[in-house]
């Protein structure tokens, strides 16, 4: 007999789902059994928020929906933190939760809240499953989750559904991954070419949507031929190497005032795949017209002069741009190079005490180019966003749309599960570690060889910097009392404490050779953050 549980697991496998992450409950037992004997693996985590983050990262890396599970009420609310990441960082995801059975739907019930209401603002679609709609609902959910702009779908499973027999369905929606956006018209493409030709200093800006687009080779052809300065959003890192002559820097992150010097010289901004979820246009655009190319319209206020908007398939636009003959622009690439050098020199200036930039330098030296770096959210993210050299799009995994602390550790677990052949390093602040230290048990149990580098400065440092910039005293930001020494292991994951650059280097080198997870706790002095992060993105008006 086909039950709902066995059919659901088969449908997930058909959609390309390899893992379901979560914390089980009684009503989920039939699904666990279907996974134990079936084609999808269940991965127990310590907190459902991690399950959501892991599903998000699997979605990003595979283009197939990631999947996660949480039980009634608190399971679902925990899960919702990770589901929000898939929404604002744009990953296809299926969030499964146990809901009240039909008979108890409007009754008082232990743990139960309205999951449909909970997930409505966090998803592209939320619905409740039944035996009559299961197959077509899952197929439709996969289509919705993977269609541009990708995101999460919530599927509520009534508690008594799993063991029920599933009748055959006559007609079903096909299992299609989301369709690409429609190609733009020839007139729209020509309008971009005309504006580029008329401009003297057109600036190229690549954003998060580029990661999902085809046409990356065409993009490189275009950049090589035109040699126009390129600015990236943090999540688009890897679209151009940081040592490329046209590379001008990353928006929003450390020393963005130096990047702004180039931005301010532009007389046209061609923003490709730019998703304002990372940083609103008005925050950084110069007083110049904007050309917006994305799968959705630009979200701008009245201060922005939108000269052209091309809503559709980004790859088609990139392939068109690659055909343009060289433009006669007036950019001073020497000045761009000088700013780039100044920026990197400032970010790596020698420091008397162990600085986060030195720890990053050691990782950069030791992590091969095919490796993945995941990072958490904090002052260190601002440093990584500008300093880290990213070999290819997607190799630096961060959350800049949702920007949730606690993202980095589960992201690393998911990266290693989805890309077992590639080395994976995670960088997190100590605040982020505290949020997700339970997942060390998951890493240990799965035996995943990941190096977790903790930048231990004993504070939630980004907030101390913000307090000081606003003229307030430090308050409520100290994590540990003075005299803190790291533990020797977290749930069986060995911890190596590093106090100098040489110790950091040695510990990471050893960690990358290890057969299982390792934590390197680098006792850093966060002083450098004060000078390099949260810089102005525009000159004062
Ligand atoms: C879930 C969540 N809570 C709070 C914040 C606000 N926040 C952003 S960064 C930060 C501090 C992070 O501290 P830590 O992990 O130690 O990293 P550091 O800033 O020291 O690099 C906080 C509290 C957030 N982004 N996400």
Coordinates of C-alpha atoms and ligand atoms in Angstrom, one line a residue:
X1 CA 0.0 0.0 0.0
X2 CA 1.3 3.5 -0.8
X3 CA 1.0 5.7 2.2
X4 CA 1.2 9.5 2.2
X5 CA 4.6 9.1 3.9
X6 CA 6.1 6.8 1.3
X7 CA 4.7 8.9 -1.5
X8 CA 6.0 12.1 -0.1
X9 CA 9.5 10.7 0.2
X10 CA 9.4 9.5 -3.3
X11 CA 8.1 12.8 -4.6
X12 CA 10.9 14.6 -2.8
X13 CA 13.5 12.3 -4.3
X14 CA 11.9 12.9 -7.7
X15 CA 12.4 16.7 -7.1
X16 CA 16.1 16.1 -6.4
X17 CA 15.9 16.4 -2.7
X18 CA 18.7 14.4 -1.0
X19 CA 18.2 15.3 2.6
X20 CA 15.5 16.5 5.0
X21 CA 16.9 18.3 8.0
X22 CA 14.9 18.6 11.2
X23 CA 13.9 17.5 14.7
X24 CA 11.3 14.8 14.6
X25 CA 8.0 14.3 16.5
X26 CA 5.5 11.4 16.9
X27 CA 3.4 12.3 13.8
X28 CA 6.6 12.5 11.7
X29 CA 7.5 8.8 12.6
X30 CA 5.9 7.3 9.4
X31 CA 8.0 9.7 7.3
X32 CA 11.1 8.8 9.2
X33 CA 10.5 5.2 8.4
X34 CA 9.9 6.0 4.8
X35 CA 13.2 7.8 4.7
X36 CA 15.0 5.0 6.5
X37 CA 14.0 2.6 3.8
X38 CA 13.7 5.1 0.9
X39 CA 15.7 7.4 -1.3
X40 CA 16.0 10.5 0.9
X41 CA 18.0 10.8 4.1
X42 CA 16.8 12.4 7.3
X43 CA 19.4 14.4 9.2
X44 CA 18.7 15.2 12.8
X45 CA 19.9 18.6 13.9
X46 CA 20.0 20.2 17.3
X47 CA 17.7 23.2 16.5
X48 CA 15.2 23.5 13.7
X49 CA 16.6 26.9 12.8
X50 CA 19.8 25.1 11.6
X51 CA 17.6 22.7 9.6
X52 CA 16.1 25.7 7.7
X53 CA 19.6 27.2 7.1
X54 CA 20.9 23.8 5.9
X55 CA 18.0 23.4 3.5
X56 CA 18.5 26.9 2.2
X57 CA 22.2 26.2 1.4
X58 CA 21.4 22.8 -0.2
X59 CA 18.9 24.8 -2.4
X60 CA 21.5 27.3 -3.4
X61 CA 24.1 24.7 -4.2
X62 CA 22.0 22.2 -6.1
X63 CA 19.3 24.4 -7.7
X64 CA 16.8 21.8 -6.3
X65 CA 14.7 22.6 -3.3
X66 CA 16.3 22.0 0.0
X67 CA 13.9 20.4 2.6
X68 CA 13.4 20.7 6.3
X69 CA 10.9 19.7 9.0
X70 CA 9.6 21.1 12.2
X71 CA 6.8 19.8 14.5
X72 CA 3.8 21.8 15.9
X73 CA 4.3 25.2 17.4
X74 CA 7.8 25.5 18.7
X75 CA 9.3 23.2 16.1
X76 CA 7.7 25.4 13.4
X77 CA 8.7 28.7 15.0
X78 CA 12.3 27.5 15.4
X79 CA 12.2 26.4 11.7
X80 CA 10.9 29.7 10.6
X81 CA 14.3 31.4 11.3
X82 CA 15.9 29.3 8.6
X83 CA 12.9 29.6 6.2
X84 CA 13.2 33.4 6.3
X85 CA 16.8 33.0 5.1
X86 CA 15.6 31.1 2.0
X87 CA 13.0 33.9 1.4
X88 CA 15.4 36.8 1.6
X89 CA 18.5 35.1 0.3
X90 CA 16.5 33.6 -2.5
X91 CA 16.8 29.8 -2.2
X92 CA 14.3 27.2 -3.3
X93 CA 13.1 25.3 -0.1
X94 CA 10.3 23.1 1.1
X95 CA 9.4 23.6 4.7
X96 CA 7.3 20.7 6.1
X97 CA 5.5 21.0 9.4
X98 CA 3.1 18.9 11.4
X99 CA -0.2 20.6 11.8
X100 CA -3.4 19.9 13.7
X101 CA -5.5 17.0 12.3
X102 CA -8.7 17.9 10.6
X103 CA -10.8 17.0 13.7
X104 CA -8.8 19.4 15.9
X105 CA -8.3 22.2 13.4
X106 CA -10.2 24.8 15.4
X107 CA -9.9 23.3 18.8
X108 CA -7.5 23.9 21.7
X109 CA -4.5 21.6 21.1
X110 CA -1.2 21.2 22.9
X111 CA 1.6 23.0 21.0
X112 CA -0.6 23.9 18.1
X113 CA -0.7 27.4 16.5
X114 CA -1.8 28.4 13.0
X115 CA 1.2 27.4 10.8
X116 CA -0.5 28.8 7.7
X117 CA -0.5 32.2 9.3
X118 CA 3.0 31.8 10.7
X119 CA 4.5 30.9 7.3
X120 CA 2.5 33.3 5.1
X121 CA 4.9 36.3 5.3
X122 CA 7.9 33.9 5.2
X123 CA 7.1 32.0 2.0
X124 CA 6.1 32.3 -1.6
X125 CA 3.2 29.9 -0.9
X126 CA 1.9 28.0 2.1
X127 CA -0.7 25.3 2.0
X128 CA -2.1 22.3 3.8
X129 CA -1.7 18.7 2.5
X130 CA -4.4 16.1 2.2
X131 CA -4.6 12.6 0.6
X132 CA -6.5 14.1 -2.4
X133 CA -4.0 16.9 -3.2
X134 CA -0.6 15.4 -2.2
X135 CA 1.1 14.6 -5.5
X136 CA 0.0 17.7 -7.4
X137 CA 0.6 20.0 -4.4
X138 CA 4.2 18.8 -4.0
X139 CA 4.9 19.1 -7.8
X140 CA 3.4 22.6 -7.7
X141 CA 5.4 23.5 -4.6
X142 CA 8.6 22.5 -6.4
X143 CA 7.7 24.7 -9.3
X144 CA 6.9 27.6 -7.1
X145 CA 10.0 27.3 -5.0
X146 CA 12.4 27.0 -7.9
X147 CA 10.7 29.7 -10.2
X148 CA 12.4 33.1 -10.3
X149 CA 12.7 34.6 -7.7
X150 CA 13.3 31.3 -5.9
X151 CA 12.2 30.9 -2.3
X152 CA 10.5 28.8 0.3
X153 CA 7.1 27.0 0.2
X154 CA 5.5 25.7 3.4
X155 CA 3.5 22.4 3.4
X156 CA 1.5 21.7 6.5
X157 CA 1.0 18.0 7.2
X158 CA -2.1 17.1 9.3
X159 CA -0.8 15.0 12.2
X160 CA -2.8 11.9 11.2
X161 CA -1.9 12.0 7.5
X162 CA 1.4 10.1 7.2
X163 CA 0.0 6.5 7.6
X164 CA -3.1 7.1 5.4
X165 CA -3.3 5.2 2.1
X166 CA -2.9 7.4 -0.9
X167 CA -5.3 6.9 -3.8
X168 CA -3.9 7.0 -7.3
X169 CA -4.3 10.5 -8.9
X170 CA -5.6 10.6 -12.5
X171 CA -3.9 13.7 -13.7
X172 CA -0.9 15.3 -12.1
X173 CA 1.1 18.5 -12.5
X174 CA 4.5 17.6 -14.0
X175 CA 7.6 17.7 -11.8
X176 CA 9.2 20.7 -13.4
X177 CA 11.9 22.9 -11.9
X178 CA 11.0 26.6 -12.2
X179 CA 11.0 28.1 -15.6
X180 CA 13.6 30.7 -16.5
X181 CA 12.3 34.3 -16.8
X182 CA 11.2 35.4 -20.3
X183 CA 13.8 36.9 -22.6
X184 CA 13.8 40.7 -22.9
X185 CA 12.9 42.3 -26.2
X186 CA 15.3 43.5 -28.9
X187 CA 14.2 47.1 -28.2
X188 CA 15.1 46.7 -24.5
X189 CA 18.5 45.3 -25.3
X190 CA 19.1 48.1 -27.8
X191 CA 18.2 50.7 -25.2
X192 CA 20.9 49.4 -22.9
X193 CA 23.5 49.5 -25.7
X194 CA 22.5 53.1 -26.6
X195 CA 22.8 54.3 -23.0
X196 CA 26.2 52.6 -22.6
X197 CA 27.4 54.3 -25.8
X198 CA 26.2 57.8 -24.7
X199 CA 27.8 57.5 -21.3
X200 CA 31.4 58.6 -20.5
X201 CA 31.9 56.6 -17.4
X202 CA 29.4 53.7 -17.2
X203 CA 29.8 51.6 -14.0
X204 CA 28.9 47.9 -13.9
X205 CA 27.3 46.5 -10.8
X206 CA 26.6 42.8 -10.4
X207 CA 24.2 41.5 -7.8
X208 CA 22.8 38.3 -6.1
X209 CA 20.5 37.3 -9.0
X210 CA 23.6 36.9 -11.2
X211 CA 24.5 33.8 -9.2
X212 CA 21.4 32.0 -10.6
X213 CA 21.8 33.3 -14.2
X214 CA 23.2 31.7 -17.2
X215 CA 25.7 33.6 -19.4
X216 CA 28.6 33.9 -17.0
X217 CA 31.1 33.3 -19.8
X218 CA 29.4 36.1 -21.8
X219 CA 29.7 38.3 -18.7
X220 CA 33.5 37.8 -18.6
X221 CA 33.7 38.4 -22.4
X222 CA 31.9 41.7 -21.9
X223 CA 34.0 42.8 -18.9
X224 CA 37.3 41.9 -20.7
X225 CA 36.4 43.7 -23.8
X226 CA 35.0 46.9 -22.2
X227 CA 37.2 47.2 -19.1
X228 CA 34.5 49.1 -17.3
X229 CA 34.9 49.2 -13.5
X230 CA 32.9 46.5 -11.7
X231 CA 31.3 46.7 -8.3
X232 CA 29.8 43.6 -6.7
X233 CA 27.1 43.1 -4.0
X234 CA 28.4 41.0 -1.2
X235 CA 26.5 37.9 -2.3
X236 CA 27.7 38.3 -5.9
X237 CA 31.3 37.9 -4.8
X238 CA 33.1 35.6 -7.3
X239 CA 31.5 37.2 -10.4
X240 CA 34.9 38.9 -10.9
X241 CA 38.2 38.1 -9.3
X242 CA 39.3 40.7 -6.7
X243 CA 42.7 41.1 -8.6
X244 CA 41.1 41.9 -11.9
X245 CA 42.1 45.3 -13.3
X246 CA 38.4 46.3 -13.6
X247 CA 37.5 45.2 -10.1
X248 CA 36.4 48.2 -7.9
X249 CA 35.2 46.5 -4.7
X250 CA 32.1 45.3 -2.8
X251 CA 29.2 47.5 -1.7
X252 CA 28.1 47.9 1.9
X253 CA 31.1 46.1 3.5
X254 CA 34.4 47.2 4.9
X255 CA 35.9 50.4 3.5
X256 CA 32.9 51.0 1.3
X257 CA 33.9 54.7 1.3
X258 CA 36.9 53.8 -1.0
X259 CA 34.5 51.9 -3.3
X260 CA 32.2 54.9 -3.2
X261 CA 35.0 57.1 -4.7
X262 CA 34.7 55.0 -7.9
X263 CA 30.9 54.9 -7.7
X264 CA 30.7 58.6 -7.4
X265 CA 32.5 59.1 -10.7
X266 CA 30.0 57.1 -12.7
X267 CA 27.6 58.9 -15.1
X268 CA 25.6 55.7 -15.7
X269 CA 25.1 52.6 -13.5
X270 CA 24.3 49.4 -15.3
X271 CA 23.1 47.1 -12.5
X272 CA 22.8 43.5 -13.5
X273 CA 20.9 41.0 -11.4
X274 CA 21.0 43.6 -8.6
X275 CA 18.6 42.6 -5.8
X276 CA 18.0 45.5 -3.4
X277 CA 17.4 43.0 -0.6
X278 CA 21.2 43.3 0.0
X279 CA 21.3 47.0 0.0
X280 CA 18.8 49.5 -1.3
X281 CA 19.7 51.4 -4.4
X282 CA 19.1 54.8 -2.8
X283 CA 21.8 54.1 -0.2
X284 CA 24.7 54.0 -2.7
X285 CA 23.7 55.2 -6.2
X286 CA 25.5 58.3 -7.4
X287 CA 23.6 61.2 -9.0
X288 CA 23.5 59.3 -12.3
X289 CA 20.9 57.4 -14.3
X290 CA 20.3 53.7 -13.5
X291 CA 19.7 50.8 -15.9
X292 CA 18.2 47.9 -13.9
X293 CA 18.4 44.4 -15.4
X294 CA 16.8 41.7 -13.3
X295 CA 14.1 39.1 -13.3
X296 CA 11.9 41.5 -11.3
X297 CA 11.3 45.3 -11.5
X298 CA 13.5 47.7 -9.6
X299 CA 12.4 48.7 -6.1
X300 CA 13.5 52.3 -6.0
X301 CA 12.2 55.6 -4.5
X302 CA 11.6 58.8 -6.4
X303 CA 15.2 60.0 -5.9
X304 CA 16.4 57.4 -8.4
X305 CA 16.5 58.2 -12.1
X306 CA 15.6 54.9 -13.7
X307 CA 16.7 55.4 -17.3
X308 CA 15.9 51.8 -18.4
X309 CA 14.5 48.7 -16.9
X310 CA 14.9 45.3 -18.4
X311 CA 12.9 42.7 -16.6
X312 CA 13.6 39.2 -17.8
X313 CA 16.2 36.5 -18.3
X314 CA 19.6 37.9 -17.2
X315 CA 21.6 35.4 -19.3
X316 CA 20.1 36.8 -22.5
X317 CA 21.2 40.3 -21.6
X318 CA 24.7 39.1 -20.7
X319 CA 25.0 37.3 -24.1
X320 CA 23.8 40.5 -25.8
X321 CA 26.3 42.7 -23.9
X322 CA 29.1 40.3 -25.0
X323 CA 28.5 41.2 -28.6
X324 CA 28.9 45.0 -28.2
X325 CA 32.0 46.5 -29.8
X326 CA 34.4 48.3 -27.5
X327 CA 32.9 51.5 -25.9
X328 CA 34.9 54.7 -26.0
X329 CA 34.7 55.4 -22.2
X330 CA 36.7 57.8 -20.2
X331 CA 37.4 55.8 -17.0
X332 CA 40.7 56.2 -15.4
X333 CA 41.5 52.5 -14.6
X334 CA 44.7 53.6 -13.0
X335 CA 42.8 55.4 -10.3
X336 CA 40.5 52.4 -9.8
X337 CA 43.7 50.2 -9.4
X338 CA 45.2 52.7 -6.9
X339 CA 42.0 52.6 -4.8
X340 CA 41.8 48.9 -4.9
X341 CA 45.4 48.6 -3.7
X342 CA 44.8 51.2 -1.0
X343 CA 41.7 49.2 0.1
X344 CA 43.5 45.9 0.4
X345 CA 46.6 47.5 2.0
X346 CA 44.4 49.0 4.7
X347 CA 42.5 45.8 5.3
X348 CA 45.8 43.9 5.7
X349 CA 47.8 46.5 7.6
X350 CA 50.2 45.0 10.1
X351 CA 48.7 44.8 13.6
X352 CA 50.4 44.3 17.0
X353 CA 47.9 41.7 18.2
X354 CA 46.1 38.9 16.5
X355 CA 43.6 40.5 14.1
X356 CA 40.7 38.9 12.3
X357 CA 42.3 39.9 9.0
X358 CA 45.3 37.8 9.8
X359 CA 43.1 34.8 10.5
X360 CA 41.4 35.3 7.2
X361 CA 44.8 35.6 5.5
X362 CA 45.8 32.2 6.9
X363 CA 42.5 30.6 5.7
X364 CA 43.0 32.2 2.3
X365 CA 46.5 30.8 2.0
X366 CA 45.4 27.3 3.0
X367 CA 42.0 26.8 1.5
X368 CA 42.2 25.5 -2.1
X369 CA 40.4 27.5 -4.8
X370 CA 37.7 24.8 -5.1
X371 CA 37.0 25.2 -1.4
X372 CA 33.9 26.8 0.2
X373 CA 34.0 29.4 2.8
X374 CA 30.8 30.0 4.8
X375 CA 30.5 32.9 7.2
X376 CA 28.2 34.1 9.9
X377 CA 26.8 37.6 10.5
X378 CA 28.7 40.2 12.5
X379 CA 31.6 42.6 12.2
X380 CA 33.7 39.7 10.6
X381 CA 31.2 39.5 7.7
X382 CA 32.0 43.1 6.8
X383 CA 35.7 42.3 6.7
X384 CA 35.2 39.0 4.8
X385 CA 32.9 40.7 2.2
X386 CA 35.7 43.0 1.2
X387 CA 38.9 41.1 1.9
X388 CA 38.1 37.5 0.9
X389 CA 39.2 36.6 -2.6
X390 CA 36.5 34.4 -4.1
X391 CA 37.5 32.1 -6.9
X392 CA 34.0 31.6 -8.4
X393 CA 30.4 32.7 -7.7
X394 CA 28.9 30.7 -4.9
X395 CA 32.1 29.7 -3.2
X396 CA 31.6 32.2 -0.5
X397 CA 28.3 31.3 1.2
X398 CA 26.8 34.1 3.3
X399 CA 23.4 35.5 4.2
X400 CA 23.2 39.2 3.4
X401 CA 19.5 39.3 2.6
X402 CA 18.2 37.7 5.9
X403 CA 21.5 38.4 7.7
X404 CA 20.8 36.0 10.6
X405 CA 23.4 35.2 13.2
X406 CA 23.8 31.5 13.4
X407 CA 23.8 30.9 9.6
X408 CA 27.5 30.1 9.2
X409 CA 27.8 26.8 11.1
X410 CA 24.8 25.0 9.5
X411 CA 25.7 26.5 6.1
X412 CA 29.1 24.7 6.4
X413 CA 27.4 21.4 7.3
X414 CA 25.1 21.7 4.3
X415 CA 28.0 22.7 1.9
X416 CA 30.0 19.6 3.0
X417 CA 26.9 17.3 2.6
X418 CA 26.2 18.7 -0.9
X419 CA 29.8 19.0 -2.1
X420 CA 31.6 16.2 -0.2
X421 CA 34.7 16.4 -2.5
X422 CA 35.4 20.1 -1.7
X423 CA 37.1 21.4 1.4
X424 CA 34.8 23.6 3.6
X425 CA 35.8 26.2 6.2
X426 CA 33.4 28.2 8.3
X427 CA 34.2 31.5 9.9
X428 CA 31.9 32.7 12.8
X429 CA 32.0 35.2 15.6
X430 CA 31.7 33.9 19.1
X431 CA 28.2 35.2 19.3
X432 CA 27.2 33.1 16.3
X433 CA 29.0 30.1 17.8
X434 CA 26.9 30.3 20.9
X435 CA 23.7 30.3 18.8
X436 CA 24.6 27.2 16.9
X437 CA 27.2 25.3 19.1
X438 CA 24.7 22.4 19.4
X439 CA 25.3 21.7 15.7
X440 CA 28.8 20.6 16.6
X441 CA 27.1 17.4 17.8
X442 CA 25.6 17.1 14.3
X443 CA 29.0 17.7 12.6
X444 CA 30.6 15.1 15.0
X445 CA 27.9 12.5 14.4
X446 CA 28.0 12.9 10.6
X447 CA 31.9 12.9 10.8
X448 CA 32.0 15.9 8.4
X449 CA 35.5 17.2 7.9
X450 CA 34.9 20.9 8.3
X451 CA 37.2 23.5 9.9
X452 CA 35.1 25.9 12.1
X453 CA 37.2 29.0 12.7
X454 CA 35.8 31.1 15.6
X455 CA 36.9 34.7 15.8
X456 CA 36.7 34.8 19.6
X457 CA 36.7 38.5 20.8
X458 CA 34.3 37.9 23.7
X459 CA 31.8 40.4 22.4
X460 CA 29.0 40.7 19.9
X461 CA 31.4 43.1 18.3
X462 CA 29.3 44.6 15.5
X463 CA 26.9 46.0 18.1
X464 CA 29.7 47.5 20.2
X465 CA 31.0 49.3 17.1
X466 CA 27.4 50.6 16.4
X467 CA 27.0 51.7 20.0
X468 CA 30.2 53.6 19.9
X469 CA 29.4 55.2 16.5
X470 CA 26.2 56.5 18.0
X471 CA 28.0 58.0 21.0
X472 CA 26.9 55.4 23.5
X473 CA 28.9 53.4 26.0
X474 CA 29.4 49.7 25.5
X475 CA 26.6 47.9 27.3
X476 CA 25.1 44.4 27.2
X477 CA 27.5 43.1 24.5
X478 CA 30.0 41.1 26.5
X479 CA 29.6 37.3 26.0
X480 CA 32.1 35.9 28.4
X481 CA 33.7 37.2 31.6
X482 CA 37.5 38.1 31.5
X483 CA 39.8 35.1 31.7
X484 CA 37.8 33.0 29.3
X485 CA 39.5 30.0 27.9
X486 CA 38.0 27.9 25.2
X487 CA 36.8 24.3 26.0
X488 CA 38.9 21.4 24.8
X489 CA 36.0 20.1 22.7
X490 CA 32.4 20.7 21.8
X491 CA 30.4 17.5 21.9
X492 CA 33.4 15.6 20.7
X493 CA 34.6 18.1 18.1
X494 CA 38.2 19.0 19.2
X495 CA 38.9 22.7 19.8
X496 CA 42.4 24.1 19.1
X497 CA 43.1 27.5 20.7
X498 CA 45.2 29.8 18.7
X499 CA 46.7 33.1 20.0
X500 CA 49.2 34.0 17.3
X501 CA 49.2 34.1 13.5
X502 CA 51.6 31.2 13.4
X503 CA 49.3 29.1 15.7
X504 CA 46.3 30.0 13.6
X505 CA 48.1 28.9 10.5
X506 CA 49.2 25.6 12.0
X507 CA 45.8 24.9 13.5
X508 CA 43.9 25.5 10.2
X509 CA 46.5 23.5 8.2
X510 CA 46.0 20.6 10.6
X511 CA 42.3 21.0 10.6
X512 CA 42.1 20.8 6.8
X513 CA 43.9 17.4 7.0
X514 CA 41.6 16.0 9.7
X515 CA 39.1 13.3 9.0
X516 CA 36.4 14.9 11.0
X517 CA 35.3 18.4 12.2
X518 CA 37.7 20.6 14.1
X519 CA 37.2 24.0 15.8
X520 CA 39.9 26.6 15.7
X521 CA 39.2 29.2 18.3
X522 CA 41.3 32.2 17.4
X523 CA 41.6 34.7 20.3
X524 CA 41.5 37.9 18.3
X525 CA 41.7 41.6 19.1
X526 CA 38.8 43.2 17.2
X527 CA 40.3 46.7 17.2
X528 CA 40.7 46.8 13.4
X529 CA 36.9 46.6 12.9
X530 CA 36.6 50.1 14.4
X531 CA 38.5 51.6 11.5
X532 CA 37.3 49.6 8.5
X533 CA 33.6 48.8 8.9
X534 CA 30.4 50.8 8.6
X535 CA 32.0 53.5 6.5
X536 CA 29.9 55.9 4.4
X537 CA 28.7 54.7 1.0
X538 CA 28.1 58.2 -0.3
X539 CA 29.8 61.6 0.3
X540 CA 27.7 63.8 2.8
X541 CA 25.1 65.9 1.0
Ligands
LIG1 C1 19.5 36.3 14.9 C2 20.1 37.6 14.9 N1 20.1 38.3 16.1 C3 20.7 39.5 16.2 C4 21.3 40.1 15.1 C5 21.9 41.5 15.1 N2 23.4 41.3 15.1 C6 24.1 41.4 13.9 S1 25.7 41.1 14.1 C7 25.5 40.9 15.7 C8 26.8 40.5 16.5 C9 27.5 39.3 16.1 O1 28.4 39.0 17.1 P1 29.5 37.8 16.9 O2 28.8 36.6 16.4 O3 30.3 37.7 18.1 O4 30.3 38.4 15.6 P2 31.2 39.7 15.6 O5 30.3 40.9 15.4 O6 32.0 39.8 16.9 O7 32.1 39.5 14.4 C10 24.2 41.0 16.1 C11 23.8 40.9 17.5 C12 21.2 39.3 13.9 N3 21.8 39.8 12.7 N4 20.7 38.1 13.9

